[in-house]
């Protein structure tokens, strides 16, 4: 009896949590189809007019392009550096491997604001003023922990005997890494890349300190739009971003399975 | 091409390997003939895997040389040695199918598609997995994975096959079947193989010759029967098969036979030691016969050892029984087949009788010089 009650209660809690998590997203999606120019739920019909206006937002395309560039580039660099660092930590019998692992993952726990201010002061101090490069560097710091963490977990489960087996079968060392380790770790790479890309793409608190008038990432531009004209165009844009994210996740799931991404399977 | 033809195929000459201050292999010599299966047998940490890795090229010796098929490969990287390795964990590639795994070595070598397909089909049928080519390796049983690992190593037609505890992950029945099957398969294709195990039964079952290793050295290299019947050292005696032993001092020596004073009485054994040497006298328990009536009539037979004592325990083990006999404060072990021990009881007087020809004698390792 009590057990049943407990299960019922757990179910209820789960439903409430899901509703609580999904409600804001649902609201944004609904608002994006509103025919009226106030940021509101569409009670009188459905319209796509705000979607048409996205492209005409002032400075939208440069901001989108900048955000994509930064996200792709910082993710690519983070994948290489993060994987190498993870190999060193898992394989290298380094004296300070534990500490290095903790340090690599620590920005995950650091408030974005603190990181942003710190970087701003640091870049100023060393006279580094190129906005674009500063953004890539800053986002590298944001994305690296995601990659390092995922790759350390993936490599810890990877059997390096596979590399030796490939070598005895005729592969050079580099060939063995490419033909055996990379495919075997593909799920980890995909997960790391995905999280890293998303973390960079919607980063606001770090970017805000490093952008200038002409170089603004999409999240910063979006906040600016909403201050200037709070109409549902932003809701439409958010809905599109949401949709793109979902498509990315579903595609990855199809490719390798979400359970493998989450690291819960063998 | 079924038995070793005697031509040296893998030659390991005075090889040493160190990890930091630790000498893992100490001037090891070993020659494996073409078509021969040599087993490295020894306790954990004695350097078996290390020696195998040196042959595979996965590690490099500090001293000595290794030649395969007449070519010095001491510093040749593994991908240019043409060896096949079957790992304990099998190390199958999880992202490939069974056929993909078996084809791997040939694909890396850039062989044409049809040749690879033919080789994969042939090798898979050799290990009786022809119907599983398209399976994922994770969807196989342990025994099947073991066969895939073997097929993958065989497919490249290596000069030498190396097995590192390849059967130890299988459960006992399957392992015993695989021992016999693998042995037959390797004979059939005339493979030269080095087989690492710490299971003495496996070594006795499979090998043409066994190299007993201890602390980075080979203690004895011999065929299974010789190894069992004439263990060269106390270590080999203890590691292969059962033994019963007693310490003593040589009283006299003549014609390759020594007479030794021990707590259980005067024993004779085959060996050469000077009078006064501290020694250990040993025998296989199955050579010890238990005579219940001590007042026997074979009193004068000089080809046999005799010890009178008292039965301490009779341990029934199915097809045989082990009898512990106490004499002079020592305990000797005898093994009787079938129901040979049926009328023995603890406390009975008993006489142990066994041939001098089956009695070994070794220097006592614990005696002070
Ligand atoms: N890469 C290495 N670095 C340092 N020491 C090593 C390394 N590889 C092996 N050793 C040491 O060398 C010794 C022999 O190891 P090896 O793996 O050859 O033993 P083994 O006979 O195969 O034992 P087991 O039956 O347990 O597999 C061990 O003491 C081991 O700790
Ligand atoms: Mg080993």
XYZ file of C-alpha atoms in Angstrom, chain A residues 159 161-173 179-181 183-184 266, chain B residues 53 58 78-79 83 85 87 89 91-95 104-105 107-109 152 156:
40
model
C 40.521 -0.685 -23.859
C 44.654 -3.239 -26.005
C 42.552 -2.505 -29.100
C 45.275 -0.161 -30.312
C 47.908 -2.820 -29.706
C 45.791 -5.401 -31.505
C 45.506 -3.076 -34.505
C 49.267 -2.528 -34.489
C 50.015 -6.242 -34.569
C 47.538 -6.516 -37.449
C 49.545 -4.092 -39.548
C 48.616 -0.562 -38.450
C 51.181 2.076 -37.602
C 50.600 3.717 -34.223
C 41.193 3.209 -37.461
C 40.353 1.875 -34.017
C 40.376 4.436 -31.243
C 35.668 5.046 -34.321
C 35.386 3.301 -30.967
C 28.764 -0.121 -21.822
C 55.114 -8.515 -26.086
C 54.856 -4.100 -28.493
C 54.817 -4.570 -34.607
C 53.078 -3.663 -37.858
C 52.708 -11.842 -35.995
C 48.249 -12.019 -31.284
C 44.758 -11.254 -26.274
C 40.465 -9.761 -23.383
C 40.501 -6.937 -27.978
C 37.871 -7.245 -30.701
C 37.001 -3.990 -32.453
C 33.521 -3.065 -31.179
C 32.635 -0.850 -34.147
C 40.960 -5.937 -40.573
C 44.555 -7.094 -41.030
C 42.253 -4.451 -45.285
C 45.105 -2.575 -43.602
C 47.488 -4.329 -45.960
C 41.391 -12.337 -36.915
C 46.843 -12.479 -42.066
